[in-house]
């Protein structure tokens, strides 16, 4: 290989090791995207949040009810099942998993909730994805019909 | 002939030299006293309030909180290849210590910028300089 091409190749390989930083987003923008308030009590919203995660296909990875935190994980849509299994399944490499973290805290007279979404190790900043989860949570907070 | 091959070789060496420090520098050695001073701050707030502010700060900084034990005062987060663990200690009813430990690609590694970023966000949360938007749903 000509030396000049070799120099370019070495440069390309060396630079590829550095990840491009994600697009900048301020703490205030993050709060606006990830925060939601509910009229229901904190405990009811926290329980509904865990159920909504399961509804969305996540497996509960960790939960701390006292803190109001619940973390769910699922195989990323693009990752093949075999890859996920070989990587160790739950708790596998972030690059082939989706992560959702919900934090519910008392905010009198109701509760405040914060949602963090990641896909393949990168933050998911698509408002539609957040809305989809809030809709699932709303559905779980609806009063149950009395048995007929 | 020797000159034509030497120039690209020097360029290649320079490229490696320029590119690699951007990825990782040499680890700095810290004494236990230096590390404690760097990682730990005390806040004028009770344990519950400080714990909530710590979780909020992690969210604000874009970390996914994947582990928590409020009773034990431990909360862990992850952001791309970076990890962080916060340990809270109740000092008095109005004072709480927070120690922030950092990880990079699964290994304990002191990241001064990240520690400062999180302590600053935590402080902004506790002082009310950073709050949720006033609008409802």
PDB file of C-alpha atoms in Angstrom:
ATOM      1  CA  UNK A   1       0.000   0.000   0.000  1.00  0.00           C
ATOM      2  CA  UNK A   2       1.369   3.479  -0.856  1.00  0.00           C
ATOM      3  CA  UNK A   3       2.572   5.284   2.303  1.00  0.00           C
ATOM      4  CA  UNK A   4       0.205   8.247   1.822  1.00  0.00           C
ATOM      5  CA  UNK A   5      -2.838   5.944   1.667  1.00  0.00           C
ATOM      6  CA  UNK A   6      -1.545   4.123   4.734  1.00  0.00           C
ATOM      7  CA  UNK A   7      -1.320   7.447   6.585  1.00  0.00           C
ATOM      8  CA  UNK A   8      -4.933   8.273   5.680  1.00  0.00           C
ATOM      9  CA  UNK A   9      -6.084   4.803   6.760  1.00  0.00           C
ATOM     10  CA  UNK A  10      -4.327   5.116  10.122  1.00  0.00           C
ATOM     11  CA  UNK A  11      -5.903   8.544  10.646  1.00  0.00           C
ATOM     12  CA  UNK A  12      -9.377   7.232   9.785  1.00  0.00           C
ATOM     13  CA  UNK A  13      -9.040   4.264  12.147  1.00  0.00           C
ATOM     14  CA  UNK A  14      -7.690   6.449  14.967  1.00  0.00           C
ATOM     15  CA  UNK A  15     -10.496   8.980  14.633  1.00  0.00           C
ATOM     16  CA  UNK A  16     -13.160   6.270  14.422  1.00  0.00           C
ATOM     17  CA  UNK A  17     -12.326   5.333  18.028  1.00  0.00           C
ATOM     18  CA  UNK A  18     -13.676   8.674  19.203  1.00  0.00           C
ATOM     19  CA  UNK A  19     -17.466   8.860  19.373  1.00  0.00           C
ATOM     20  CA  UNK A  20     -19.220  11.893  18.012  1.00  0.00           C
ATOM     21  CA  UNK A  21     -20.891  13.747  20.889  1.00  0.00           C
ATOM     22  CA  UNK A  22     -24.711  13.655  20.950  1.00  0.00           C
ATOM     23  CA  UNK A  23     -26.497  16.844  19.902  1.00  0.00           C
ATOM     24  CA  UNK A  24     -26.440  19.298  22.820  1.00  0.00           C
ATOM     25  CA  UNK A  25     -29.577  19.627  24.880  1.00  0.00           C
ATOM     26  CA  UNK A  26     -29.866  21.778  27.995  1.00  0.00           C
ATOM     27  CA  UNK A  27     -31.130  20.574  31.373  1.00  0.00           C
ATOM     28  CA  UNK A  28     -34.169  22.844  30.910  1.00  0.00           C
ATOM     29  CA  UNK A  29     -35.010  21.301  27.504  1.00  0.00           C
ATOM     30  CA  UNK A  30     -34.631  17.847  29.008  1.00  0.00           C
ATOM     31  CA  UNK A  31     -37.007  18.701  31.851  1.00  0.00           C
ATOM     32  CA  UNK A  32     -39.629  19.997  29.407  1.00  0.00           C
ATOM     33  CA  UNK A  33     -39.418  16.811  27.324  1.00  0.00           C
ATOM     34  CA  UNK A  34     -39.290  14.276  30.141  1.00  0.00           C
ATOM     35  CA  UNK A  35     -41.594  15.703  32.827  1.00  0.00           C
ATOM     36  CA  UNK A  36     -45.303  15.140  33.367  1.00  0.00           C
ATOM     37  CA  UNK A  37     -47.677  15.843  36.220  1.00  0.00           C
ATOM     38  CA  UNK A  38     -50.573  13.697  37.380  1.00  0.00           C
ATOM     39  CA  UNK A  39     -53.578  14.370  39.611  1.00  0.00           C
ATOM     40  CA  UNK A  40     -53.408  10.907  41.189  1.00  0.00           C
ATOM     41  CA  UNK A  41     -51.420  10.036  44.332  1.00  0.00           C
ATOM     42  CA  UNK A  42     -47.718   9.236  43.995  1.00  0.00           C
ATOM     43  CA  UNK A  43     -48.058   5.539  44.944  1.00  0.00           C
ATOM     44  CA  UNK A  44     -50.791   4.908  42.371  1.00  0.00           C
ATOM     45  CA  UNK A  45     -48.750   6.579  39.611  1.00  0.00           C
ATOM     46  CA  UNK A  46     -45.611   4.637  40.588  1.00  0.00           C
ATOM     47  CA  UNK A  47     -47.445   1.310  40.397  1.00  0.00           C
ATOM     48  CA  UNK A  48     -49.087   2.253  37.100  1.00  0.00           C
ATOM     49  CA  UNK A  49     -45.682   3.264  35.685  1.00  0.00           C
ATOM     50  CA  UNK A  50     -44.253  -0.212  36.285  1.00  0.00           C
ATOM     51  CA  UNK A  51     -47.296  -1.751  34.603  1.00  0.00           C
ATOM     52  CA  UNK A  52     -47.019   0.647  31.665  1.00  0.00           C
ATOM     53  CA  UNK A  53     -43.385  -0.414  31.186  1.00  0.00           C
ATOM     54  CA  UNK A  54     -44.482  -4.053  30.991  1.00  0.00           C
ATOM     55  CA  UNK A  55     -47.253  -3.053  28.569  1.00  0.00           C
ATOM     56  CA  UNK A  56     -44.618  -1.445  26.344  1.00  0.00           C
ATOM     57  CA  UNK A  57     -42.639  -4.705  26.225  1.00  0.00           C
ATOM     58  CA  UNK A  58     -39.989  -3.845  28.800  1.00  0.00           C
ATOM     59  CA  UNK A  59     -38.735  -6.243  31.464  1.00  0.00           C
ATOM     60  CA  UNK A  60     -38.249  -4.641  34.872  1.00  0.00           C
ATOM     61  CA  UNK A  61     -34.512  -4.454  35.431  1.00  0.00           C
ATOM     62  CA  UNK A  62     -34.592  -2.731  38.814  1.00  0.00           C
ATOM     63  CA  UNK A  63     -37.154  -1.085  41.039  1.00  0.00           C
ATOM     64  CA  UNK A  64     -37.013   0.997  44.211  1.00  0.00           C
ATOM     65  CA  UNK A  65     -40.549   1.839  45.255  1.00  0.00           C
ATOM     66  CA  UNK A  66     -39.381   3.965  48.184  1.00  0.00           C
ATOM     67  CA  UNK A  67     -37.461   6.193  45.772  1.00  0.00           C
ATOM     68  CA  UNK A  68     -40.202   5.962  43.116  1.00  0.00           C
ATOM     69  CA  UNK A  69     -37.758   4.621  40.534  1.00  0.00           C
ATOM     70  CA  UNK A  70     -38.330   1.809  38.082  1.00  0.00           C
ATOM     71  CA  UNK A  71     -36.047   0.818  35.226  1.00  0.00           C
ATOM     72  CA  UNK A  72     -37.134  -1.328  32.278  1.00  0.00           C
ATOM     73  CA  UNK A  73     -35.133  -2.900  29.503  1.00  0.00           C
ATOM     74  CA  UNK A  74     -36.038  -4.581  26.242  1.00  0.00           C
ATOM     75  CA  UNK A  75     -34.274  -5.842  23.168  1.00  0.00           C
ATOM     76  CA  UNK A  76     -33.794  -3.041  20.635  1.00  0.00           C
ATOM     77  CA  UNK A  77     -35.967  -3.444  17.549  1.00  0.00           C
ATOM     78  CA  UNK A  78     -33.022  -3.830  15.203  1.00  0.00           C
ATOM     79  CA  UNK A  79     -31.070  -6.312  17.355  1.00  0.00           C
ATOM     80  CA  UNK A  80     -31.489  -9.945  16.447  1.00  0.00           C
ATOM     81  CA  UNK A  81     -32.825 -12.207  19.165  1.00  0.00           C
ATOM     82  CA  UNK A  82     -29.766 -14.443  18.914  1.00  0.00           C
ATOM     83  CA  UNK A  83     -27.399 -11.507  19.413  1.00  0.00           C
ATOM     84  CA  UNK A  84     -29.327 -10.403  22.492  1.00  0.00           C
ATOM     85  CA  UNK A  85     -29.288 -13.915  23.948  1.00  0.00           C
ATOM     86  CA  UNK A  86     -25.595 -14.420  23.245  1.00  0.00           C
ATOM     87  CA  UNK A  87     -24.779 -11.056  24.885  1.00  0.00           C
ATOM     88  CA  UNK A  88     -26.381 -12.286  28.112  1.00  0.00           C
ATOM     89  CA  UNK A  89     -30.013 -11.170  27.733  1.00  0.00           C
ATOM     90  CA  UNK A  90     -31.231  -8.818  30.466  1.00  0.00           C
ATOM     91  CA  UNK A  91     -28.459  -6.410  31.413  1.00  0.00           C
ATOM     92  CA  UNK A  92     -26.754  -7.063  28.086  1.00  0.00           C
ATOM     93  CA  UNK A  93     -24.705  -4.550  26.151  1.00  0.00           C
ATOM     94  CA  UNK A  94     -26.478  -1.164  25.949  1.00  0.00           C
ATOM     95  CA  UNK A  95     -25.865  -1.127  22.197  1.00  0.00           C
ATOM     96  CA  UNK A  96     -28.574  -3.737  21.608  1.00  0.00           C
ATOM     97  CA  UNK A  97     -31.107  -2.713  24.229  1.00  0.00           C
ATOM     98  CA  UNK A  98     -33.735  -0.048  24.861  1.00  0.00           C
ATOM     99  CA  UNK A  99     -33.836   1.426  28.347  1.00  0.00           C
ATOM    100  CA  UNK A 100     -36.693   3.272  30.039  1.00  0.00           C
ATOM    101  CA  UNK A 101     -36.428   4.809  33.496  1.00  0.00           C
ATOM    102  CA  UNK A 102     -39.431   6.305  35.280  1.00  0.00           C
ATOM    103  CA  UNK A 103     -39.161   8.358  38.442  1.00  0.00           C
ATOM    104  CA  UNK A 104     -42.370   9.199  40.267  1.00  0.00           C
ATOM    105  CA  UNK A 105     -42.331  11.597  43.199  1.00  0.00           C
ATOM    106  CA  UNK A 106     -44.938  13.337  45.309  1.00  0.00           C
ATOM    107  CA  UNK A 107     -45.886  16.742  44.007  1.00  0.00           C
ATOM    108  CA  UNK A 108     -48.897  17.821  46.064  1.00  0.00           C
ATOM    109  CA  UNK A 109     -51.738  17.620  45.354  1.00  0.00           C
ATOM    110  CA  UNK A 110     -50.720  14.870  42.894  1.00  0.00           C
ATOM    111  CA  UNK A 111     -47.523  13.350  41.582  1.00  0.00           C
ATOM    112  CA  UNK A 112     -44.738  14.318  39.218  1.00  0.00           C
ATOM    113  CA  UNK A 113     -43.157  11.845  36.825  1.00  0.00           C
ATOM    114  CA  UNK A 114     -39.932  11.937  34.875  1.00  0.00           C
ATOM    115  CA  UNK A 115     -39.167   9.565  32.003  1.00  0.00           C
ATOM    116  CA  UNK A 116     -35.764   8.825  30.478  1.00  0.00           C
ATOM    117  CA  UNK A 117     -35.618   6.827  27.242  1.00  0.00           C
ATOM    118  CA  UNK A 118     -32.538   5.340  25.594  1.00  0.00           C
ATOM    119  CA  UNK A 119     -32.112   3.238  22.510  1.00  0.00           C
ATOM    120  CA  UNK A 120     -28.883   1.398  21.737  1.00  0.00           C
ATOM    121  CA  UNK A 121     -26.991   3.353  24.383  1.00  0.00           C
ATOM    122  CA  UNK A 122     -27.991   6.781  23.056  1.00  0.00           C
ATOM    123  CA  UNK A 123     -30.635   9.079  24.542  1.00  0.00           C
ATOM    124  CA  UNK A 124     -33.938   9.010  22.712  1.00  0.00           C
ATOM    125  CA  UNK A 125     -35.145  12.589  22.322  1.00  0.00           C
ATOM    126  CA  UNK A 126     -38.199  11.973  20.131  1.00  0.00           C
ATOM    127  CA  UNK A 127     -41.288  13.587  21.764  1.00  0.00           C
ATOM    128  CA  UNK A 128     -43.542  10.981  20.105  1.00  0.00           C
ATOM    129  CA  UNK A 129     -41.815   8.184  22.018  1.00  0.00           C
ATOM    130  CA  UNK A 130     -42.450  10.019  25.298  1.00  0.00           C
ATOM    131  CA  UNK A 131     -46.094  10.694  24.395  1.00  0.00           C
ATOM    132  CA  UNK A 132     -46.592   7.002  23.616  1.00  0.00           C
ATOM    133  CA  UNK A 133     -45.438   6.043  27.099  1.00  0.00           C
ATOM    134  CA  UNK A 134     -47.543   8.715  28.814  1.00  0.00           C
ATOM    135  CA  UNK A 135     -50.593   7.396  26.943  1.00  0.00           C
ATOM    136  CA  UNK A 136     -49.915   3.896  28.283  1.00  0.00           C
ATOM    137  CA  UNK A 137     -49.549   5.313  31.787  1.00  0.00           C
ATOM    138  CA  UNK A 138     -52.777   7.308  31.433  1.00  0.00           C
ATOM    139  CA  UNK A 139     -54.587   4.142  30.369  1.00  0.00           C
ATOM    140  CA  UNK A 140     -53.340   2.331  33.474  1.00  0.00           C
ATOM    141  CA  UNK A 141     -54.515   5.167  35.698  1.00  0.00           C
ATOM    142  CA  UNK A 142     -58.085   5.083  34.403  1.00  0.00           C
ATOM    143  CA  UNK A 143     -60.577   3.853  36.998  1.00  0.00           C
ATOM    144  CA  UNK A 144     -61.243   0.146  36.590  1.00  0.00           C
ATOM    145  CA  UNK A 145     -64.743  -0.812  35.641  1.00  0.00           C
ATOM    146  CA  UNK A 146     -66.736  -2.572  38.331  1.00  0.00           C
ATOM    147  CA  UNK A 147     -67.322  -6.279  37.504  1.00  0.00           C
ATOM    148  CA  UNK A 148     -70.759  -6.868  36.010  1.00  0.00           C
TER     149      UNK A 148
ATOM    150  CA  UNK B   1      13.192   8.055  -2.868  1.00  0.00           C
ATOM    151  CA  UNK B   2      13.800   7.973   0.843  1.00  0.00           C
ATOM    152  CA  UNK B   3      12.300  11.481   1.155  1.00  0.00           C
ATOM    153  CA  UNK B   4       9.023  10.504  -0.563  1.00  0.00           C
ATOM    154  CA  UNK B   5       8.358   7.689   1.921  1.00  0.00           C
ATOM    155  CA  UNK B   6       9.509   9.621   4.986  1.00  0.00           C
ATOM    156  CA  UNK B   7       6.927  12.431   4.662  1.00  0.00           C
ATOM    157  CA  UNK B   8       3.837  10.173   4.751  1.00  0.00           C
ATOM    158  CA  UNK B   9       5.366   8.183   7.602  1.00  0.00           C
ATOM    159  CA  UNK B  10       5.789  11.385   9.625  1.00  0.00           C
ATOM    160  CA  UNK B  11       2.218  12.371   8.712  1.00  0.00           C
ATOM    161  CA  UNK B  12       0.940   8.994   9.932  1.00  0.00           C
ATOM    162  CA  UNK B  13       2.800   9.326  13.228  1.00  0.00           C
ATOM    163  CA  UNK B  14       1.437  12.856  13.674  1.00  0.00           C
ATOM    164  CA  UNK B  15      -2.086  11.644  12.901  1.00  0.00           C
ATOM    165  CA  UNK B  16      -1.882   8.973  15.598  1.00  0.00           C
ATOM    166  CA  UNK B  17      -0.378  11.458  18.023  1.00  0.00           C
ATOM    167  CA  UNK B  18      -3.161  13.965  17.411  1.00  0.00           C
ATOM    168  CA  UNK B  19      -6.044  11.522  17.333  1.00  0.00           C
ATOM    169  CA  UNK B  20      -5.346   9.329  20.358  1.00  0.00           C
ATOM    170  CA  UNK B  21      -5.140  11.993  23.098  1.00  0.00           C
ATOM    171  CA  UNK B  22      -8.685  13.037  22.139  1.00  0.00           C
ATOM    172  CA  UNK B  23      -9.936   9.625  23.200  1.00  0.00           C
ATOM    173  CA  UNK B  24      -8.167   9.040  26.481  1.00  0.00           C
ATOM    174  CA  UNK B  25      -5.381  10.594  28.496  1.00  0.00           C
ATOM    175  CA  UNK B  26      -3.171   9.026  31.105  1.00  0.00           C
ATOM    176  CA  UNK B  27      -4.794   8.365  34.480  1.00  0.00           C
ATOM    177  CA  UNK B  28      -3.916  10.779  37.251  1.00  0.00           C
ATOM    178  CA  UNK B  29      -3.113   9.458  40.710  1.00  0.00           C
ATOM    179  CA  UNK B  30      -5.196  10.876  43.574  1.00  0.00           C
ATOM    180  CA  UNK B  31      -4.588  10.596  47.307  1.00  0.00           C
ATOM    181  CA  UNK B  32      -7.559   9.530  49.448  1.00  0.00           C
ATOM    182  CA  UNK B  33      -7.829  13.098  50.776  1.00  0.00           C
ATOM    183  CA  UNK B  34      -7.830  14.582  47.264  1.00  0.00           C
ATOM    184  CA  UNK B  35     -10.414  12.054  46.115  1.00  0.00           C
ATOM    185  CA  UNK B  36     -12.728  12.731  49.060  1.00  0.00           C
ATOM    186  CA  UNK B  37     -12.475  16.482  48.529  1.00  0.00           C
ATOM    187  CA  UNK B  38     -13.207  16.068  44.824  1.00  0.00           C
ATOM    188  CA  UNK B  39     -16.072  13.579  45.090  1.00  0.00           C
ATOM    189  CA  UNK B  40     -17.864  14.631  48.272  1.00  0.00           C
ATOM    190  CA  UNK B  41     -19.934  17.721  48.987  1.00  0.00           C
ATOM    191  CA  UNK B  42     -22.209  18.468  51.893  1.00  0.00           C
ATOM    192  CA  UNK B  43     -25.593  20.078  51.297  1.00  0.00           C
ATOM    193  CA  UNK B  44     -27.834  22.031  53.661  1.00  0.00           C
ATOM    194  CA  UNK B  45     -30.876  19.831  53.126  1.00  0.00           C
ATOM    195  CA  UNK B  46     -32.393  16.716  54.640  1.00  0.00           C
ATOM    196  CA  UNK B  47     -31.831  13.247  53.237  1.00  0.00           C
ATOM    197  CA  UNK B  48     -35.153  12.910  51.352  1.00  0.00           C
ATOM    198  CA  UNK B  49     -34.850  16.310  49.693  1.00  0.00           C
ATOM    199  CA  UNK B  50     -31.229  15.674  48.729  1.00  0.00           C
ATOM    200  CA  UNK B  51     -32.031  12.210  47.373  1.00  0.00           C
ATOM    201  CA  UNK B  52     -34.781  13.655  45.146  1.00  0.00           C
ATOM    202  CA  UNK B  53     -32.430  16.405  43.976  1.00  0.00           C
ATOM    203  CA  UNK B  54     -29.745  13.813  43.198  1.00  0.00           C
ATOM    204  CA  UNK B  55     -32.130  11.728  41.068  1.00  0.00           C
ATOM    205  CA  UNK B  56     -33.366  14.870  39.317  1.00  0.00           C
ATOM    206  CA  UNK B  57     -29.760  15.921  38.624  1.00  0.00           C
ATOM    207  CA  UNK B  58     -29.033  12.549  37.009  1.00  0.00           C
ATOM    208  CA  UNK B  59     -32.068  12.931  34.738  1.00  0.00           C
ATOM    209  CA  UNK B  60     -31.090  16.541  33.970  1.00  0.00           C
ATOM    210  CA  UNK B  61     -27.638  15.378  32.882  1.00  0.00           C
ATOM    211  CA  UNK B  62     -29.115  12.695  30.624  1.00  0.00           C
ATOM    212  CA  UNK B  63     -28.239   9.654  32.733  1.00  0.00           C
ATOM    213  CA  UNK B  64     -30.459   6.591  32.789  1.00  0.00           C
ATOM    214  CA  UNK B  65     -30.930   5.562  36.411  1.00  0.00           C
ATOM    215  CA  UNK B  66     -30.656   1.780  36.382  1.00  0.00           C
ATOM    216  CA  UNK B  67     -30.143   1.067  40.078  1.00  0.00           C
ATOM    217  CA  UNK B  68     -31.373   2.599  43.305  1.00  0.00           C
ATOM    218  CA  UNK B  69     -31.583   1.797  46.993  1.00  0.00           C
ATOM    219  CA  UNK B  70     -32.980   4.830  48.741  1.00  0.00           C
ATOM    220  CA  UNK B  71     -32.786   3.324  52.219  1.00  0.00           C
ATOM    221  CA  UNK B  72     -29.085   2.601  51.699  1.00  0.00           C
ATOM    222  CA  UNK B  73     -28.545   5.999  50.034  1.00  0.00           C
ATOM    223  CA  UNK B  74     -27.232   4.599  46.755  1.00  0.00           C
ATOM    224  CA  UNK B  75     -28.245   5.490  43.206  1.00  0.00           C
ATOM    225  CA  UNK B  76     -26.496   4.470  39.957  1.00  0.00           C
ATOM    226  CA  UNK B  77     -26.748   5.911  36.471  1.00  0.00           C
ATOM    227  CA  UNK B  78     -25.394   5.338  32.985  1.00  0.00           C
ATOM    228  CA  UNK B  79     -24.832   7.655  30.008  1.00  0.00           C
ATOM    229  CA  UNK B  80     -23.320   6.048  26.896  1.00  0.00           C
ATOM    230  CA  UNK B  81     -20.024   4.562  28.100  1.00  0.00           C
ATOM    231  CA  UNK B  82     -20.006   6.616  31.290  1.00  0.00           C
ATOM    232  CA  UNK B  83     -21.302   5.418  34.624  1.00  0.00           C
ATOM    233  CA  UNK B  84     -21.866   7.141  37.917  1.00  0.00           C
ATOM    234  CA  UNK B  85     -22.714   6.108  41.467  1.00  0.00           C
ATOM    235  CA  UNK B  86     -23.987   8.472  44.138  1.00  0.00           C
ATOM    236  CA  UNK B  87     -23.757   7.655  47.824  1.00  0.00           C
ATOM    237  CA  UNK B  88     -25.771   9.798  50.201  1.00  0.00           C
ATOM    238  CA  UNK B  89     -25.131   9.965  53.923  1.00  0.00           C
ATOM    239  CA  UNK B  90     -27.489  11.514  56.451  1.00  0.00           C
ATOM    240  CA  UNK B  91     -25.419  13.850  58.634  1.00  0.00           C
ATOM    241  CA  UNK B  92     -28.164  15.736  60.469  1.00  0.00           C
ATOM    242  CA  UNK B  93     -31.845  16.382  59.716  1.00  0.00           C
ATOM    243  CA  UNK B  94     -30.774  19.398  57.670  1.00  0.00           C
ATOM    244  CA  UNK B  95     -27.442  18.257  56.260  1.00  0.00           C
ATOM    245  CA  UNK B  96     -26.555  15.467  53.818  1.00  0.00           C
ATOM    246  CA  UNK B  97     -23.255  14.400  52.284  1.00  0.00           C
ATOM    247  CA  UNK B  98     -23.154  13.246  48.658  1.00  0.00           C
ATOM    248  CA  UNK B  99     -20.218  11.341  47.221  1.00  0.00           C
ATOM    249  CA  UNK B 100     -20.049  10.888  43.456  1.00  0.00           C
ATOM    250  CA  UNK B 101     -17.950   8.093  41.942  1.00  0.00           C
ATOM    251  CA  UNK B 102     -17.476   7.800  38.190  1.00  0.00           C
ATOM    252  CA  UNK B 103     -16.868   4.927  35.792  1.00  0.00           C
ATOM    253  CA  UNK B 104     -15.767   4.769  32.189  1.00  0.00           C
ATOM    254  CA  UNK B 105     -16.473   1.690  30.117  1.00  0.00           C
ATOM    255  CA  UNK B 106     -17.050  -0.387  33.227  1.00  0.00           C
ATOM    256  CA  UNK B 107     -13.935   0.686  35.096  1.00  0.00           C
ATOM    257  CA  UNK B 108     -13.650   3.070  38.046  1.00  0.00           C
ATOM    258  CA  UNK B 109     -12.066   6.245  36.690  1.00  0.00           C
ATOM    259  CA  UNK B 110     -12.141   9.743  38.138  1.00  0.00           C
ATOM    260  CA  UNK B 111     -13.925  12.137  35.799  1.00  0.00           C
ATOM    261  CA  UNK B 112     -13.598  15.561  37.411  1.00  0.00           C
ATOM    262  CA  UNK B 113     -15.795  17.303  34.837  1.00  0.00           C
ATOM    263  CA  UNK B 114     -18.655  14.854  35.321  1.00  0.00           C
ATOM    264  CA  UNK B 115     -18.441  15.036  39.125  1.00  0.00           C
ATOM    265  CA  UNK B 116     -18.572  18.836  38.975  1.00  0.00           C
ATOM    266  CA  UNK B 117     -21.430  18.801  36.445  1.00  0.00           C
ATOM    267  CA  UNK B 118     -23.560  16.577  38.695  1.00  0.00           C
ATOM    268  CA  UNK B 119     -22.761  18.419  41.925  1.00  0.00           C
ATOM    269  CA  UNK B 120     -23.621  21.720  40.220  1.00  0.00           C
ATOM    270  CA  UNK B 121     -26.931  20.345  38.896  1.00  0.00           C
ATOM    271  CA  UNK B 122     -27.727  18.889  42.326  1.00  0.00           C
ATOM    272  CA  UNK B 123     -27.018  22.262  43.914  1.00  0.00           C
ATOM    273  CA  UNK B 124     -29.223  24.030  41.347  1.00  0.00           C
ATOM    274  CA  UNK B 125     -32.028  21.603  42.179  1.00  0.00           C
ATOM    275  CA  UNK B 126     -31.693  22.212  45.907  1.00  0.00           C
ATOM    276  CA  UNK B 127     -31.539  25.982  45.579  1.00  0.00           C
ATOM    277  CA  UNK B 128     -34.547  26.025  43.259  1.00  0.00           C
ATOM    278  CA  UNK B 129     -32.547  27.432  40.350  1.00  0.00           C
ATOM    279  CA  UNK B 130     -33.683  24.480  38.215  1.00  0.00           C
ATOM    280  CA  UNK B 131     -37.247  23.222  38.504  1.00  0.00           C
ATOM    281  CA  UNK B 132     -39.924  21.443  36.510  1.00  0.00           C
ATOM    282  CA  UNK B 133     -41.978  23.673  34.174  1.00  0.00           C
ATOM    283  CA  UNK B 134     -44.928  25.315  35.943  1.00  0.00           C
ATOM    284  CA  UNK B 135     -47.479  24.093  33.391  1.00  0.00           C
ATOM    285  CA  UNK B 136     -49.434  20.941  34.250  1.00  0.00           C
ATOM    286  CA  UNK B 137     -49.767  17.958  31.930  1.00  0.00           C
TER     287      UNK B 137
END
